[in-house]
Amino acid sequence: MDTDKLILSLTKDLKPVRRVPAPLAGAVLLSVVAAGLVFFALLGLGGPRADWLEMSRHMPFMADSVIMFAAGALAAFAACRLAVPDTRVRGTVVGALFLATSAWVYLCGRAFLGVTAGGMQAALLSFADSAECILGLAVLIAAPLILAFFVMTRAAPVWRGWAGYAAVLSVSSFGALGMRFLCQNENTPHLLLGHFLPVILFFVSGIFLGKTILRRGL
Amino acid sequence: MRLAQGGDASAYRRLLNEITPAIKSFLRTRFFHHDHVEDILQEILLAIHAARHTYRPEQPFQHWMYGIARHKMIDYFRRQMRKNTNEVNDEELVTFLEDPANNPEDALVREDIDKALQKLPRKQRAVVLLTKVEGYSMAEVAAKMGMSEAAVKVTAHRGYQKLKEWLIVYGYR
């Protein structure tokens, strides 16, 4: 087909379109929806831990929760920014992803430094506990992850690997936050094996998911 | 584009007509085969049309547009590479390069091919000669030249394409 004819056919019967929300608004929306879906999934899994109110007064617990929430929100902003075409990945996106990733590296690193060889051995021997939490995390993030990818394919991400990474990082962070309010085991090796490391594995796999699933976008 | 998002067809037509030459010139600096430029241009225009809801006025339009153009161009390259694995499509060129002694009356043709080979960058010339004249496999050429097999295939493909272009310049079709 001739390009001029193509342009005529594209402009004929042109309908108005609804613009995607601005990245910041999109990030807020995505964060709220993701946190909400995680909350409902948490209720479905039996509700929050019995001591959640007491733990919420515990500074280190709340500090970790704030870090996870912030990581989720920053990654959500990056995902929204990456959902629209651009010639390159902008500094704000790189910065947001760097901070969100660093938050998880910090959590893992701190937990890793806090474990003893004996503690880690015991945690590995009772890996079934950690496996249960990994499964719980997967359940918590399933719905928000599907929604995030669905919404992103309706946008037009061109940096698909980065976009997938950001989406999974965001959703996993909120999922991990939900898990902290579900799982009562505060054992450091358990947190490392069952909560923190799986999140890192999930969001690294987001690069592959993005390159595969978001191909359908543009 | 803002007006086009609101359904203003004449503004949209004006926009597409204005960006077409810019995208064409963007593509021409990146493609040897200008026949492909028109195909990719149309794919880009279709992608722009499908993604017009993602443009936000606070973002520079050129970043958005060239983001799409670059993405579709890379997709096109990848599809072409998957189609043309490691064999050139022009069977006559392949046969001739592999066995020039069979056609002594084609000495002039051979001379033109030699001239075209000299026009190739050193690496492409080496890969074309090793694969099609000396008969080495891609893996063997990769080992000889200290390259990956994938890089050899890409270099060979580019070499064949450039060789064909030069032969067209010399009057062959």
PDB file of N, CA and C in Angstrom, chain A residues 1-4 6-8 10-23 81 83-87 90 154-160 215 218, chain B residues 2 4-9 12-13 16-17 20 38 41-42 45-47 49 51-59 63-64 66-68 70-72 78:
ATOM      1  N   MET A   1       0.857  -1.213   0.000  1.00  0.00           N
ATOM      2  CA  MET A   1       0.000   0.000   0.000  1.00  0.00           C
ATOM      3  C   MET A   1       0.883   1.250   0.000  1.00  0.00           C
ATOM      4  N   ASP A   2       0.492   2.241  -0.726  1.00  0.00           N
ATOM      5  CA  ASP A   2       1.182   3.515  -0.785  1.00  0.00           C
ATOM      6  C   ASP A   2       1.070   4.205   0.589  1.00  0.00           C
ATOM      7  N   THR A   3       2.166   4.899   0.980  1.00  0.00           N
ATOM      8  CA  THR A   3       2.148   5.555   2.301  1.00  0.00           C
ATOM      9  C   THR A   3       1.066   6.638   2.369  1.00  0.00           C
ATOM     10  N   ASP A   4       0.888   7.377   1.289  1.00  0.00           N
ATOM     11  CA  ASP A   4      -0.144   8.429   1.282  1.00  0.00           C
ATOM     12  C   ASP A   4      -1.531   7.829   1.494  1.00  0.00           C
ATOM     13  N   LEU A   6      -2.102   5.054   3.033  1.00  0.00           N
ATOM     14  CA  LEU A   6      -2.137   4.593   4.426  1.00  0.00           C
ATOM     15  C   LEU A   6      -2.513   5.750   5.344  1.00  0.00           C
ATOM     16  N   ILE A   7      -1.888   6.905   5.116  1.00  0.00           N
ATOM     17  CA  ILE A   7      -2.177   8.079   5.964  1.00  0.00           C
ATOM     18  C   ILE A   7      -3.652   8.470   5.828  1.00  0.00           C
ATOM     19  N   LEU A   8      -4.163   8.401   4.611  1.00  0.00           N
ATOM     20  CA  LEU A   8      -5.585   8.745   4.404  1.00  0.00           C
ATOM     21  C   LEU A   8      -6.480   7.772   5.159  1.00  0.00           C
ATOM     22  N   LEU A  10      -5.692   6.032   7.814  1.00  0.00           N
ATOM     23  CA  LEU A  10      -5.548   6.175   9.268  1.00  0.00           C
ATOM     24  C   LEU A  10      -6.313   7.395   9.793  1.00  0.00           C
ATOM     25  N   THR A  11      -6.395   8.425   8.952  1.00  0.00           N
ATOM     26  CA  THR A  11      -7.025   9.664   9.419  1.00  0.00           C
ATOM     27  C   THR A  11      -8.527   9.705   9.135  1.00  0.00           C
ATOM     28  N   LYS A  12      -8.972   8.736   8.344  1.00  0.00           N
ATOM     29  CA  LYS A  12     -10.401   8.702   8.027  1.00  0.00           C
ATOM     30  C   LYS A  12     -11.156   8.179   9.245  1.00  0.00           C
ATOM     31  N   ASP A  13     -12.311   8.769   9.566  1.00  0.00           N
ATOM     32  CA  ASP A  13     -13.134   8.337  10.716  1.00  0.00           C
ATOM     33  C   ASP A  13     -12.309   8.257  11.997  1.00  0.00           C
ATOM     34  N   LEU A  14     -11.505   9.275  12.237  1.00  0.00           N
ATOM     35  CA  LEU A  14     -10.649   9.274  13.434  1.00  0.00           C
ATOM     36  C   LEU A  14     -11.485   9.474  14.690  1.00  0.00           C
ATOM     37  N   LYS A  15     -11.268   8.581  15.647  1.00  0.00           N
ATOM     38  CA  LYS A  15     -12.017   8.709  16.906  1.00  0.00           C
ATOM     39  C   LYS A  15     -11.099   9.286  17.989  1.00  0.00           C
ATOM     40  N   PRO A  16     -11.663  10.057  18.919  1.00  0.00           N
ATOM     41  CA  PRO A  16     -10.825  10.548  20.018  1.00  0.00           C
ATOM     42  C   PRO A  16     -10.381   9.368  20.892  1.00  0.00           C
ATOM     43  N   VAL A  17      -9.245   9.549  21.549  1.00  0.00           N
ATOM     44  CA  VAL A  17      -8.727   8.505  22.437  1.00  0.00           C
ATOM     45  C   VAL A  17      -8.535   9.089  23.826  1.00  0.00           C
ATOM     46  N   ARG A  18      -8.598   8.201  24.822  1.00  0.00           N
ATOM     47  CA  ARG A  18      -8.344   8.656  26.195  1.00  0.00           C
ATOM     48  C   ARG A  18      -6.863   8.461  26.488  1.00  0.00           C
ATOM     49  N   ARG A  19      -6.231   9.552  26.851  1.00  0.00           N
ATOM     50  CA  ARG A  19      -4.795   9.525  27.111  1.00  0.00           C
ATOM     51  C   ARG A  19      -4.478   8.687  28.337  1.00  0.00           C
ATOM     52  N   VAL A  20      -3.297   8.053  28.345  1.00  0.00           N
ATOM     53  CA  VAL A  20      -2.868   7.337  29.552  1.00  0.00           C
ATOM     54  C   VAL A  20      -2.601   8.361  30.657  1.00  0.00           C
ATOM     55  N   PRO A  21      -2.756   7.968  31.924  1.00  0.00           N
ATOM     56  CA  PRO A  21      -2.498   8.939  33.001  1.00  0.00           C
ATOM     57  C   PRO A  21      -1.020   9.308  33.058  1.00  0.00           C
ATOM     58  N   ALA A  22      -0.732  10.451  33.647  1.00  0.00           N
ATOM     59  CA  ALA A  22       0.658  10.879  33.848  1.00  0.00           C
ATOM     60  C   ALA A  22       1.359   9.847  34.741  1.00  0.00           C
ATOM     61  N   PRO A  23       2.674   9.677  34.596  1.00  0.00           N
ATOM     62  CA  PRO A  23       3.380   8.631  35.340  1.00  0.00           C
ATOM     63  C   PRO A  23       3.153   8.681  36.849  1.00  0.00           C
ATOM     64  N   ARG A  81       6.253   5.058  33.734  1.00  0.00           N
ATOM     65  CA  ARG A  81       7.055   5.866  32.826  1.00  0.00           C
ATOM     66  C   ARG A  81       7.535   5.020  31.641  1.00  0.00           C
ATOM     67  N   ALA A  83       5.986   2.520  30.421  1.00  0.00           N
ATOM     68  CA  ALA A  83       4.872   1.983  29.635  1.00  0.00           C
ATOM     69  C   ALA A  83       4.612   2.791  28.373  1.00  0.00           C
ATOM     70  N   VAL A  84       5.227   3.972  28.276  1.00  0.00           N
ATOM     71  CA  VAL A  84       5.037   4.788  27.065  1.00  0.00           C
ATOM     72  C   VAL A  84       6.362   4.884  26.314  1.00  0.00           C
ATOM     73  N   PRO A  85       6.281   5.044  24.976  1.00  0.00           N
ATOM     74  CA  PRO A  85       7.511   5.051  24.176  1.00  0.00           C
ATOM     75  C   PRO A  85       8.414   6.236  24.497  1.00  0.00           C
ATOM     76  N   ASP A  86       9.689   5.995  24.402  1.00  0.00           N
ATOM     77  CA  ASP A  86      10.685   7.054  24.576  1.00  0.00           C
ATOM     78  C   ASP A  86      11.960   6.572  23.905  1.00  0.00           C
ATOM     79  N   THR A  87      12.810   7.528  23.540  1.00  0.00           N
ATOM     80  CA  THR A  87      14.034   7.146  22.824  1.00  0.00           C
ATOM     81  C   THR A  87      15.032   6.441  23.731  1.00  0.00           C
ATOM     82  N   ARG A  90      15.025   7.131  30.794  1.00  0.00           N
ATOM     83  CA  ARG A  90      15.390   8.428  31.392  1.00  0.00           C
ATOM     84  C   ARG A  90      16.034   8.270  32.769  1.00  0.00           C
ATOM     85  N   ARG A 154      -1.633  -2.669  27.059  1.00  0.00           N
ATOM     86  CA  ARG A 154      -2.564  -1.710  26.451  1.00  0.00           C
ATOM     87  C   ARG A 154      -1.891  -0.359  26.220  1.00  0.00           C
ATOM     88  N   ALA A 155      -0.770  -0.131  26.916  1.00  0.00           N
ATOM     89  CA  ALA A 155       0.052   1.056  26.649  1.00  0.00           C
ATOM     90  C   ALA A 155       0.995   0.668  25.494  1.00  0.00           C
ATOM     91  N   ALA A 156       2.186   1.205  25.476  1.00  0.00           N
ATOM     92  CA  ALA A 156       3.090   0.899  24.353  1.00  0.00           C
ATOM     93  C   ALA A 156       4.535   0.896  24.837  1.00  0.00           C
ATOM     94  N   PRO A 157       4.889  -0.050  25.698  1.00  0.00           N
ATOM     95  CA  PRO A 157       6.263  -0.047  26.192  1.00  0.00           C
ATOM     96  C   PRO A 157       7.238  -0.449  25.087  1.00  0.00           C
ATOM     97  N   VAL A 158       8.327   0.295  24.962  1.00  0.00           N
ATOM     98  CA  VAL A 158       9.344  -0.083  23.975  1.00  0.00           C
ATOM     99  C   VAL A 158      10.574  -0.687  24.663  1.00  0.00           C
ATOM    100  N   TRP A 159      10.796  -0.308  25.922  1.00  0.00           N
ATOM    101  CA  TRP A 159      11.891  -0.896  26.700  1.00  0.00           C
ATOM    102  C   TRP A 159      11.294  -2.016  27.550  1.00  0.00           C
ATOM    103  N   ARG A 160      11.005  -3.121  26.870  1.00  0.00           N
ATOM    104  CA  ARG A 160      10.161  -4.164  27.464  1.00  0.00           C
ATOM    105  C   ARG A 160      10.801  -4.843  28.670  1.00  0.00           C
ATOM    106  N   ARG A 215       5.700  -7.945  24.427  1.00  0.00           N
ATOM    107  CA  ARG A 215       5.903  -7.934  22.992  1.00  0.00           C
ATOM    108  C   ARG A 215       4.583  -7.631  22.285  1.00  0.00           C
ATOM    109  N   LEU A 218       3.302  -3.092  21.395  1.00  0.00           N
ATOM    110  CA  LEU A 218       3.452  -2.205  20.241  1.00  0.00           C
ATOM    111  C   LEU A 218       3.832  -2.990  18.992  1.00  0.00           C
TER     112      LEU A 218
ATOM    113  N   ARG B   2      -1.809  16.367  20.116  1.00  0.00           N
ATOM    114  CA  ARG B   2      -2.835  16.611  21.132  1.00  0.00           C
ATOM    115  C   ARG B   2      -4.198  16.745  20.477  1.00  0.00           C
ATOM    116  N   ALA B   4      -5.007  15.574  17.540  1.00  0.00           N
ATOM    117  CA  ALA B   4      -5.353  14.270  16.951  1.00  0.00           C
ATOM    118  C   ALA B   4      -5.956  13.357  18.005  1.00  0.00           C
ATOM    119  N   GLN B   5      -5.431  13.417  19.223  1.00  0.00           N
ATOM    120  CA  GLN B   5      -5.984  12.594  20.302  1.00  0.00           C
ATOM    121  C   GLN B   5      -7.431  12.981  20.589  1.00  0.00           C
ATOM    122  N   GLY B   6      -7.754  14.254  20.299  1.00  0.00           N
ATOM    123  CA  GLY B   6      -9.126  14.700  20.504  1.00  0.00           C
ATOM    124  C   GLY B   6     -10.035  14.365  19.331  1.00  0.00           C
ATOM    125  N   GLY B   7      -9.472  13.739  18.286  1.00  0.00           N
ATOM    126  CA  GLY B   7     -10.292  13.327  17.137  1.00  0.00           C
ATOM    127  C   GLY B   7     -10.226  14.262  15.954  1.00  0.00           C
ATOM    128  N   ASP B   8      -9.280  15.224  15.977  1.00  0.00           N
ATOM    129  CA  ASP B   8      -9.163  16.184  14.866  1.00  0.00           C
ATOM    130  C   ASP B   8      -8.408  15.517  13.704  1.00  0.00           C
ATOM    131  N   ALA B   9      -9.174  15.056  12.707  1.00  0.00           N
ATOM    132  CA  ALA B   9      -8.594  14.270  11.610  1.00  0.00           C
ATOM    133  C   ALA B   9      -7.647  15.093  10.732  1.00  0.00           C
ATOM    134  N   TYR B  12      -4.387  15.556  12.451  1.00  0.00           N
ATOM    135  CA  TYR B  12      -3.683  14.276  12.462  1.00  0.00           C
ATOM    136  C   TYR B  12      -3.048  13.995  11.099  1.00  0.00           C
ATOM    137  N   ARG B  13      -3.812  14.285  10.038  1.00  0.00           N
ATOM    138  CA  ARG B  13      -3.277  14.082   8.676  1.00  0.00           C
ATOM    139  C   ARG B  13      -2.061  14.973   8.446  1.00  0.00           C
ATOM    140  N   LEU B  16       0.922  13.497  10.371  1.00  0.00           N
ATOM    141  CA  LEU B  16       1.514  12.312   9.739  1.00  0.00           C
ATOM    142  C   LEU B  16       2.281  12.696   8.473  1.00  0.00           C
ATOM    143  N   ASN B  17       1.738  13.643   7.706  1.00  0.00           N
ATOM    144  CA  ASN B  17       2.441  14.087   6.497  1.00  0.00           C
ATOM    145  C   ASN B  17       3.741  14.811   6.841  1.00  0.00           C
ATOM    146  N   THR B  20       6.414  12.082   8.203  1.00  0.00           N
ATOM    147  CA  THR B  20       6.842  11.037   7.253  1.00  0.00           C
ATOM    148  C   THR B  20       8.233  11.297   6.680  1.00  0.00           C
ATOM    149  N   GLU B  38      10.292   1.984   2.917  1.00  0.00           N
ATOM    150  CA  GLU B  38       8.854   2.225   2.790  1.00  0.00           C
ATOM    151  C   GLU B  38       8.051   1.263   3.679  1.00  0.00           C
ATOM    152  N   LEU B  41       8.567   2.260   7.316  1.00  0.00           N
ATOM    153  CA  LEU B  41       7.884   3.540   7.544  1.00  0.00           C
ATOM    154  C   LEU B  41       6.397   3.305   7.801  1.00  0.00           C
ATOM    155  N   GLN B  42       5.796   2.449   6.991  1.00  0.00           N
ATOM    156  CA  GLN B  42       4.370   2.177   7.157  1.00  0.00           C
ATOM    157  C   GLN B  42       4.094   1.454   8.474  1.00  0.00           C
ATOM    158  N   LEU B  45       4.203   4.126  11.116  1.00  0.00           N
ATOM    159  CA  LEU B  45       2.996   4.967  11.117  1.00  0.00           C
ATOM    160  C   LEU B  45       1.826   4.216  11.750  1.00  0.00           C
ATOM    161  N   LEU B  46       1.735   2.929  11.456  1.00  0.00           N
ATOM    162  CA  LEU B  46       0.672   2.114  12.072  1.00  0.00           C
ATOM    163  C   LEU B  46       0.864   2.025  13.581  1.00  0.00           C
ATOM    164  N   ALA B  47       2.123   1.886  13.993  1.00  0.00           N
ATOM    165  CA  ALA B  47       2.404   1.798  15.433  1.00  0.00           C
ATOM    166  C   ALA B  47       2.081   3.127  16.121  1.00  0.00           C
ATOM    167  N   HIS B  49      -0.115   5.215  15.153  1.00  0.00           N
ATOM    168  CA  HIS B  49      -1.570   5.304  15.210  1.00  0.00           C
ATOM    169  C   HIS B  49      -2.124   4.467  16.366  1.00  0.00           C
ATOM    170  N   ALA B  51      -0.617   3.597  19.056  1.00  0.00           N
ATOM    171  CA  ALA B  51      -0.124   4.027  20.376  1.00  0.00           C
ATOM    172  C   ALA B  51      -0.404   5.490  20.666  1.00  0.00           C
ATOM    173  N   ARG B  52      -1.241   6.135  19.834  1.00  0.00           N
ATOM    174  CA  ARG B  52      -1.403   7.586  19.991  1.00  0.00           C
ATOM    175  C   ARG B  52      -1.994   7.955  21.348  1.00  0.00           C
ATOM    176  N   HIS B  53      -2.658   7.035  22.023  1.00  0.00           N
ATOM    177  CA  HIS B  53      -3.221   7.335  23.339  1.00  0.00           C
ATOM    178  C   HIS B  53      -2.127   7.421  24.419  1.00  0.00           C
ATOM    179  N   THR B  54      -0.907   6.993  24.092  1.00  0.00           N
ATOM    180  CA  THR B  54       0.161   6.995  25.093  1.00  0.00           C
ATOM    181  C   THR B  54       0.973   8.285  25.075  1.00  0.00           C
ATOM    182  N   TYR B  55       0.741   9.137  24.091  1.00  0.00           N
ATOM    183  CA  TYR B  55       1.502  10.385  24.044  1.00  0.00           C
ATOM    184  C   TYR B  55       0.932  11.359  25.064  1.00  0.00           C
ATOM    185  N   ARG B  56       1.844  11.938  25.848  1.00  0.00           N
ATOM    186  CA  ARG B  56       1.415  12.962  26.811  1.00  0.00           C
ATOM    187  C   ARG B  56       2.044  14.292  26.396  1.00  0.00           C
ATOM    188  N   PRO B  57       1.261  15.373  26.377  1.00  0.00           N
ATOM    189  CA  PRO B  57       1.762  16.658  25.876  1.00  0.00           C
ATOM    190  C   PRO B  57       2.986  17.198  26.622  1.00  0.00           C
ATOM    191  N   GLU B  58       3.169  16.782  27.877  1.00  0.00           N
ATOM    192  CA  GLU B  58       4.336  17.314  28.609  1.00  0.00           C
ATOM    193  C   GLU B  58       5.643  16.666  28.154  1.00  0.00           C
ATOM    194  N   GLN B  59       5.512  15.586  27.358  1.00  0.00           N
ATOM    195  CA  GLN B  59       6.686  14.897  26.842  1.00  0.00           C
ATOM    196  C   GLN B  59       6.997  15.438  25.443  1.00  0.00           C
ATOM    197  N   HIS B  63      10.724  12.644  21.075  1.00  0.00           N
ATOM    198  CA  HIS B  63      11.187  11.517  21.881  1.00  0.00           C
ATOM    199  C   HIS B  63      10.215  10.356  21.759  1.00  0.00           C
ATOM    200  N   TRP B  64       8.944  10.680  21.817  1.00  0.00           N
ATOM    201  CA  TRP B  64       7.902   9.660  21.730  1.00  0.00           C
ATOM    202  C   TRP B  64       7.911   9.008  20.359  1.00  0.00           C
ATOM    203  N   TYR B  66      10.306   9.005  17.917  1.00  0.00           N
ATOM    204  CA  TYR B  66      11.522   8.259  17.588  1.00  0.00           C
ATOM    205  C   TYR B  66      11.688   7.033  18.482  1.00  0.00           C
ATOM    206  N   GLY B  67      11.062   7.074  19.672  1.00  0.00           N
ATOM    207  CA  GLY B  67      11.054   5.882  20.513  1.00  0.00           C
ATOM    208  C   GLY B  67      10.335   4.747  19.796  1.00  0.00           C
ATOM    209  N   ILE B  68       9.196   5.067  19.197  1.00  0.00           N
ATOM    210  CA  ILE B  68       8.427   4.073  18.451  1.00  0.00           C
ATOM    211  C   ILE B  68       9.188   3.654  17.183  1.00  0.00           C
ATOM    212  N   ARG B  70      12.396   3.706  16.499  1.00  0.00           N
ATOM    213  CA  ARG B  70      13.559   2.882  16.831  1.00  0.00           C
ATOM    214  C   ARG B  70      13.126   1.460  17.190  1.00  0.00           C
ATOM    215  N   HIS B  71      12.077   1.361  17.976  1.00  0.00           N
ATOM    216  CA  HIS B  71      11.577   0.059  18.412  1.00  0.00           C
ATOM    217  C   HIS B  71      11.119  -0.788  17.228  1.00  0.00           C
ATOM    218  N   LYS B  72      10.359  -0.185  16.311  1.00  0.00           N
ATOM    219  CA  LYS B  72       9.852  -0.935  15.152  1.00  0.00           C
ATOM    220  C   LYS B  72      10.993  -1.306  14.207  1.00  0.00           C
ATOM    221  N   ARG B  78      15.293  -7.718  13.486  1.00  0.00           N
ATOM    222  CA  ARG B  78      15.268  -9.064  14.099  1.00  0.00           C
ATOM    223  C   ARG B  78      14.492 -10.037  13.221  1.00  0.00           C
TER     224      ARG B  78
END
